[in-house]
Amino acid sequence: MTTESAGRRSVPVDGAAFLASMRELSLIGATAGGGVHRLAASAEDGQARDWLAQWLRQRGFTIKVDAIGNLFGVLEWRRGAPYVLCGSHLDSQPQAGKLDGAYGVVAAAHAADRLRLQAEANGEVPAFNVAVVSWTNEEGARFQPSLLGSSVYSKTMTAADALAVCDEAGISVGEALTAIGYAGRDQAPWPPAVCAEIHIEQGHALEDAGRSIGLVAFNWAAHKYEIEVIGRQAHTGPTPMAERRDALLGASYLIVAARELVEQLAPRLLHTSVARLVTRPNSPNSVTSQATLFLELRSPDPEVLVDAERLLFEAFERVRQNTGVAISCPKVVRRGVRHFDAEGLELARASAHALGLECMELATVAGQDAIAVGTIVPSVMLFVPSFLGIGHHEEEHTDDALLVSGVDMLTEVLARLCAGDLRSTVRGDLTARVAR
Amino acid sequence: MTTESAGRRSVPVDGAAFLASMRELSLIGATAGGGVHRLAASAEDGQARDWLAQWLRQRGFTIKVDAIGNLFGVLEWRRGAPYVLCGSHLDSQPQAGKLDGAYGVVAAAHAADRLRLQAEANGEVPAFNVAVVSWTNEEGARFQPSLLGSSVYSKTMTAADALAVCDEAGISVGEALTAIGYAGRDQAPWPPAVCAEIHIEQGHALEDAGRSIGLVAFNWAAHKYEIEVIGRQAHTGPTPMAERRDALLGASYLIVAARELVEQLAPRLLHTSVARLVTRPNSPNSVTSQATLFLELRSPDPEVLVDAERLLFEAFERVRQNTGVAISCPKVVRRGVRHFDAEGLELARASAHALGLECMELATVAGQDAIAVGTIVPSVMLFVPSFLGIGHHEEEHTDDALLVSGVDMLTEVLARLCAGDLRSTVRGDLTARVAR
């Protein structure tokens, strides 16, 4: 199980065991199309959590579940020492792929367990403790907003607010967590020292460049708007066209306008979408009285988003005048461009070089738990390639060899982070930072 | 209770009793906004049916419920004689008005009961039997298509097909009727001789002209399309815009195109709408893979609809090319312009004159049960004014005096129909017609 190298015993990556774990987990919420359907705090999410907790417990990790249901597997090597958090999320989009989130959680579990074996083999006590983590509701599919668990951990959202969020059926996060037995009462591992996450890219930059590891340098800025369009219910038959105030028509003009921003402003530097739309009464014969749109604008250039938002609000005015609907925007979340810790990036690059892995820097367009936690401690984010860049789809795929080299890479990064190689984590400014 | 006139005892309209009945019924499924929410075969629809059945039973009507849940209150004056059907529907749109459908059912019940009292007072036996009816799922809000009960009665749809229709939660009409105790086993009253219905106008032609009764001469043609837009699920973040196939974007272009047909073709002679849209996965972060639209085109001129359909299908092609989605149209229902029985129209006009009511001919833009039943027997359709033309909205309103004069009018029409005054019903071609 261990190999000798320069007098120190090193445990090699066990790719077969890792892939077996992925196969086991993928059975939970498996879909006919080869993916998984494991919405946050659903029965399937509960089963996936049970599976992870059992795997960790069997290897000596202590399981902790905090108030928002974040699931931690803790190795407390030094009592009271800060934690290296390492993980991702077990929840999925509807009818989604097996890797998004799940890969990062299982990779973290295997990486941390390998560190455990290595420490035992060498009689070492790492400088920092480690906590494998599955964050609650990263996806934001069943419950909006996304990144719920990691945002509560990072104190940008209160647990009370997060627990009160309801799905379309009116079930709150708190009720759903209680139903699956994950409304926890444990204190989350604290203080954090640093956070690490590995994820599939969900784009094809790595594949195009032929690299096996991506070092995430920064995240795109994103604006997320919840938009209310208010019309007036009326009969779709006799009501004269000129007297209608059709909220679905208004919403449709906005959806088209959002798409057209791309060519208007910055092809390739602006991504726009409306992917969730809720309408009332949604009857074939009654003009829509209310439409709620979830509209996203994303760019690596914050100035582009400023322009896009201005044009979007101008579109509101145009649509109001054309259709007679009222439009408001009760919720806006604006996430800025944020650079990942520069020293962490260099530590990751050095890790890749040590392992002989071809890496490159890139950005994450998607939101990630490591971005949320990165607001309180340095975070290191790694990508493995995604076949054809497929994401949020059952056909999501990464070759086994790439998945395993990603686990090896994460283990190396985790070893260095636990050893205290990231100077910023031991500079003494940690307490001040996490208390902000 | 009865008055003497030319040796024959006539029972006057009891407006207070009628309005009291409307008030009682309006309590069932009452909404905070002053309307009712009484979806087809819901618990509230069940309570409304119970209320109606009890009212009729107490007055000597025999209750029959057929396989599709149509509820009949029968007065069989002559064994085996054909039936004059008179009624409308108790189901409502979501958060809708108190009058749509309900008015026609309660008016029919009060009119038929007045005929009963009159026949008893005069020792008369009318030529035809009468059946008060509440047709199942006229609205098509919970279950598509609309006019379900009257279409099964008229044999344009089988009971088996209608019972198998499911709502959004996957509950079938059959299951829903069983749950409320209205999955009937009775033979519907047969053969029909003629059908009469009174309804609120849901437009403002009568109000504009200052008339109290509308004689419906014909119905607008209507095309109803169920359209499937198929895209591909993908991440709304990293997926390059050019690689997306967004079904919601495709649907939005179609919704806008449908609206623009009006000015392109025939303002005032074309009504278009999309009022029901179902999307999957409907998650803020996953590009929509599937959108189902319910699109309607209506016109008094069938040629306009031919042109509109051609332009709509051209829009399909344009949207396919612009967005990469696939578009299909698995269900189309085309309802032609149909003129109501000319002799029935004259009978109604004579009835109005006899009562001194100001009437005018007009068209119905909306679908009505009397149109469905009118495919097998003559039907007579009456309107009362709608305040400001409001329909499918909680604020739907008609003044009490107008409601009561409508009941008086319906009673007069029903008396003439039951007496056999409509020659076409006794011409002997009835059996051939209803058997087709």
mmCIF file of N, CA and C in Angstrom, chain A residues 27-84:
data_model
loop_
_atom_site.group_PDB
_atom_site.id
_atom_site.type_symbol
_atom_site.label_atom_id
_atom_site.label_comp_id
_atom_site.label_asym_id
_atom_site.label_seq_id
_atom_site.Cartn_x
_atom_site.Cartn_y
_atom_site.Cartn_z
ATOM 1 N N LEU A 27 -24.896 5.652 -8.794
ATOM 2 C CA LEU A 27 -26.124 4.846 -8.789
ATOM 3 C C LEU A 27 -27.264 5.570 -8.066
ATOM 4 N N ILE A 28 -26.881 6.530 -7.211
ATOM 5 C CA ILE A 28 -27.895 7.224 -6.399
ATOM 6 C C ILE A 28 -28.503 8.359 -7.211
ATOM 7 N N GLY A 29 -29.770 8.206 -7.550
ATOM 8 C CA GLY A 29 -30.446 9.186 -8.402
ATOM 9 C C GLY A 29 -30.115 9.013 -9.866
ATOM 10 N N ALA A 30 -29.653 7.795 -10.229
ATOM 11 C CA ALA A 30 -29.272 7.543 -11.626
ATOM 12 C C ALA A 30 -30.463 7.743 -12.555
ATOM 13 N N THR A 31 -30.225 8.334 -13.726
ATOM 14 C CA THR A 31 -31.292 8.540 -14.722
ATOM 15 C C THR A 31 -31.111 7.565 -15.877
ATOM 16 N N ALA A 32 -32.198 7.369 -16.610
ATOM 17 C CA ALA A 32 -32.163 6.462 -17.767
ATOM 18 C C ALA A 32 -31.146 6.952 -18.795
ATOM 19 N N GLY A 33 -30.925 8.264 -18.845
ATOM 20 C CA GLY A 33 -30.007 8.831 -19.830
ATOM 21 C C GLY A 33 -28.551 8.788 -19.406
ATOM 22 N N GLY A 34 -28.240 8.087 -18.329
ATOM 23 C CA GLY A 34 -26.840 7.922 -17.938
ATOM 24 C C GLY A 34 -26.324 9.006 -17.013
ATOM 25 N N GLY A 35 -27.212 9.860 -16.520
ATOM 26 C CA GLY A 35 -26.773 10.903 -15.606
ATOM 27 C C GLY A 35 -27.331 10.688 -14.211
ATOM 28 N N VAL A 36 -27.469 11.768 -13.468
ATOM 29 C CA VAL A 36 -28.099 11.696 -12.141
ATOM 30 C C VAL A 36 -29.096 12.846 -11.994
ATOM 31 N N HIS A 37 -30.096 12.611 -11.169
ATOM 32 C CA HIS A 37 -31.099 13.632 -10.825
ATOM 33 C C HIS A 37 -31.131 13.649 -9.303
ATOM 34 N N ARG A 38 -30.419 14.609 -8.719
ATOM 35 C CA ARG A 38 -30.205 14.586 -7.275
ATOM 36 C C ARG A 38 -30.319 16.017 -6.766
ATOM 37 N N LEU A 39 -31.559 16.505 -6.739
ATOM 38 C CA LEU A 39 -31.789 17.898 -6.346
ATOM 39 C C LEU A 39 -31.451 18.099 -4.872
ATOM 40 N N ALA A 40 -31.084 19.304 -4.529
ATOM 41 C CA ALA A 40 -30.660 19.623 -3.169
ATOM 42 C C ALA A 40 -31.714 19.214 -2.143
ATOM 43 N N ALA A 41 -31.269 18.488 -1.113
ATOM 44 C CA ALA A 41 -32.121 18.087 0.019
ATOM 45 C C ALA A 41 -33.295 17.212 -0.397
ATOM 46 N N SER A 42 -33.173 16.559 -1.551
ATOM 47 C CA SER A 42 -34.157 15.560 -1.967
ATOM 48 C C SER A 42 -33.789 14.226 -1.323
ATOM 49 N N ALA A 43 -34.647 13.224 -1.482
ATOM 50 C CA ALA A 43 -34.349 11.887 -0.956
ATOM 51 C C ALA A 43 -33.027 11.368 -1.525
ATOM 52 N N GLU A 44 -32.787 11.633 -2.818
ATOM 53 C CA GLU A 44 -31.562 11.147 -3.455
ATOM 54 C C GLU A 44 -30.334 11.853 -2.883
ATOM 55 N N ASP A 45 -30.457 13.142 -2.639
ATOM 56 C CA ASP A 45 -29.359 13.878 -2.013
ATOM 57 C C ASP A 45 -29.088 13.268 -0.636
ATOM 58 N N GLY A 46 -30.151 12.931 0.082
ATOM 59 C CA GLY A 46 -30.002 12.296 1.398
ATOM 60 C C GLY A 46 -29.242 10.984 1.301
ATOM 61 N N GLN A 47 -29.592 10.169 0.307
ATOM 62 C CA GLN A 47 -28.894 8.883 0.143
ATOM 63 C C GLN A 47 -27.425 9.093 -0.211
ATOM 64 N N ALA A 48 -27.158 10.100 -1.050
ATOM 65 C CA ALA A 48 -25.767 10.387 -1.428
ATOM 66 C C ALA A 48 -24.966 10.840 -0.198
ATOM 67 N N ARG A 49 -25.594 11.660 0.644
ATOM 68 C CA ARG A 49 -24.943 12.106 1.878
ATOM 69 C C ARG A 49 -24.670 10.913 2.802
ATOM 70 N N ASP A 50 -25.660 10.020 2.909
ATOM 71 C CA ASP A 50 -25.480 8.840 3.755
ATOM 72 C C ASP A 50 -24.286 8.006 3.264
ATOM 73 N N TRP A 51 -24.219 7.865 1.944
ATOM 74 C CA TRP A 51 -23.129 7.098 1.351
ATOM 75 C C TRP A 51 -21.779 7.725 1.698
ATOM 76 N N LEU A 52 -21.688 9.055 1.540
ATOM 77 C CA LEU A 52 -20.422 9.756 1.811
ATOM 78 C C LEU A 52 -20.059 9.657 3.293
ATOM 79 N N ALA A 53 -21.050 9.884 4.148
ATOM 80 C CA ALA A 53 -20.786 9.859 5.593
ATOM 81 C C ALA A 53 -20.269 8.479 6.015
ATOM 82 N N GLN A 54 -20.885 7.447 5.459
ATOM 83 C CA GLN A 54 -20.453 6.099 5.819
ATOM 84 C C GLN A 54 -19.017 5.837 5.352
ATOM 85 N N TRP A 55 -18.728 6.255 4.128
ATOM 86 C CA TRP A 55 -17.379 6.062 3.570
ATOM 87 C C TRP A 55 -16.336 6.744 4.460
ATOM 88 N N LEU A 56 -16.626 7.951 4.879
ATOM 89 C CA LEU A 56 -15.675 8.720 5.688
ATOM 90 C C LEU A 56 -15.564 8.136 7.101
ATOM 91 N N ARG A 57 -16.717 7.804 7.674
ATOM 92 C CA ARG A 57 -16.736 7.274 9.037
ATOM 93 C C ARG A 57 -15.910 5.989 9.122
ATOM 94 N N GLN A 58 -16.057 5.145 8.103
ATOM 95 C CA GLN A 58 -15.321 3.866 8.081
ATOM 96 C C GLN A 58 -13.809 4.075 8.079
ATOM 97 N N ARG A 59 -13.382 5.268 7.666
ATOM 98 C CA ARG A 59 -11.940 5.538 7.583
ATOM 99 C C ARG A 59 -11.471 6.467 8.693
ATOM 100 N N GLY A 60 -12.298 6.663 9.673
ATOM 101 C CA GLY A 60 -11.849 7.396 10.852
ATOM 102 C C GLY A 60 -12.148 8.877 10.849
ATOM 103 N N PHE A 61 -12.873 9.367 9.840
ATOM 104 C CA PHE A 61 -13.257 10.778 9.838
ATOM 105 C C PHE A 61 -14.425 10.972 10.820
ATOM 106 N N THR A 62 -14.465 12.129 11.467
ATOM 107 C CA THR A 62 -15.601 12.475 12.320
ATOM 108 C C THR A 62 -16.611 13.247 11.486
ATOM 109 N N ILE A 63 -17.875 12.824 11.532
ATOM 110 C CA ILE A 63 -18.907 13.480 10.707
ATOM 111 C C ILE A 63 -19.548 14.616 11.491
ATOM 112 N N LYS A 64 -19.637 15.748 10.847
ATOM 113 C CA LYS A 64 -20.335 16.896 11.431
ATOM 114 C C LYS A 64 -21.300 17.465 10.390
ATOM 115 N N VAL A 65 -22.490 17.840 10.835
ATOM 116 C CA VAL A 65 -23.477 18.480 9.953
ATOM 117 C C VAL A 65 -23.898 19.784 10.605
ATOM 118 N N ASP A 66 -23.706 20.893 9.888
ATOM 119 C CA ASP A 66 -24.039 22.187 10.498
ATOM 120 C C ASP A 66 -25.498 22.559 10.213
ATOM 121 N N ALA A 67 -25.880 23.762 10.660
ATOM 122 C CA ALA A 67 -27.300 24.146 10.620
ATOM 123 C C ALA A 67 -27.869 24.184 9.207
ATOM 124 N N ILE A 68 -27.044 24.506 8.213
ATOM 125 C CA ILE A 68 -27.548 24.578 6.838
ATOM 126 C C ILE A 68 -27.321 23.252 6.099
ATOM 127 N N GLY A 69 -26.896 22.234 6.861
ATOM 128 C CA GLY A 69 -26.796 20.894 6.278
ATOM 129 C C GLY A 69 -25.479 20.611 5.584
ATOM 130 N N ASN A 70 -24.516 21.529 5.643
ATOM 131 C CA ASN A 70 -23.198 21.211 5.102
ATOM 132 C C ASN A 70 -22.675 19.989 5.843
ATOM 133 N N LEU A 71 -22.152 19.020 5.088
ATOM 134 C CA LEU A 71 -21.696 17.748 5.655
ATOM 135 C C LEU A 71 -20.163 17.717 5.644
ATOM 136 N N PHE A 72 -19.569 17.605 6.821
ATOM 137 C CA PHE A 72 -18.114 17.622 6.939
ATOM 138 C C PHE A 72 -17.600 16.268 7.440
ATOM 139 N N GLY A 73 -16.481 15.816 6.873
ATOM 140 C CA GLY A 73 -15.754 14.668 7.408
ATOM 141 C C GLY A 73 -14.405 15.182 7.892
ATOM 142 N N VAL A 74 -14.224 15.164 9.186
ATOM 143 C CA VAL A 74 -13.120 15.905 9.809
ATOM 144 C C VAL A 74 -12.005 14.973 10.283
ATOM 145 N N LEU A 75 -10.762 15.366 9.991
ATOM 146 C CA LEU A 75 -9.580 14.751 10.623
ATOM 147 C C LEU A 75 -8.923 15.829 11.459
ATOM 148 N N GLU A 76 -9.071 15.699 12.772
ATOM 149 C CA GLU A 76 -8.517 16.728 13.648
ATOM 150 C C GLU A 76 -7.165 16.243 14.167
ATOM 151 N N TRP A 77 -6.130 16.554 13.382
ATOM 152 C CA TRP A 77 -4.792 16.116 13.757
ATOM 153 C C TRP A 77 -4.248 16.925 14.927
ATOM 154 N N ARG A 78 -4.519 18.226 14.889
ATOM 155 C CA ARG A 78 -4.055 19.123 15.967
ATOM 156 C C ARG A 78 -5.270 19.826 16.563
ATOM 157 N N ARG A 79 -5.494 19.594 17.810
ATOM 158 C CA ARG A 79 -6.659 20.181 18.473
ATOM 159 C C ARG A 79 -6.611 21.710 18.375
ATOM 160 N N GLY A 80 -7.688 22.265 17.814
ATOM 161 C CA GLY A 80 -7.780 23.727 17.738
ATOM 162 C C GLY A 80 -7.098 24.338 16.530
ATOM 163 N N ALA A 81 -6.371 23.542 15.742
ATOM 164 C CA ALA A 81 -5.688 24.113 14.566
ATOM 165 C C ALA A 81 -6.719 24.466 13.495
ATOM 166 N N PRO A 82 -6.419 25.468 12.660
ATOM 167 C CA PRO A 82 -7.340 25.820 11.566
ATOM 168 C C PRO A 82 -7.520 24.647 10.587
ATOM 169 N N TYR A 83 -8.574 24.747 9.796
ATOM 170 C CA TYR A 83 -8.946 23.668 8.871
ATOM 171 C C TYR A 83 -8.633 24.011 7.416
ATOM 172 N N VAL A 84 -8.112 23.012 6.724
ATOM 173 C CA VAL A 84 -8.103 23.070 5.266
ATOM 174 C C VAL A 84 -9.416 22.410 4.822
#
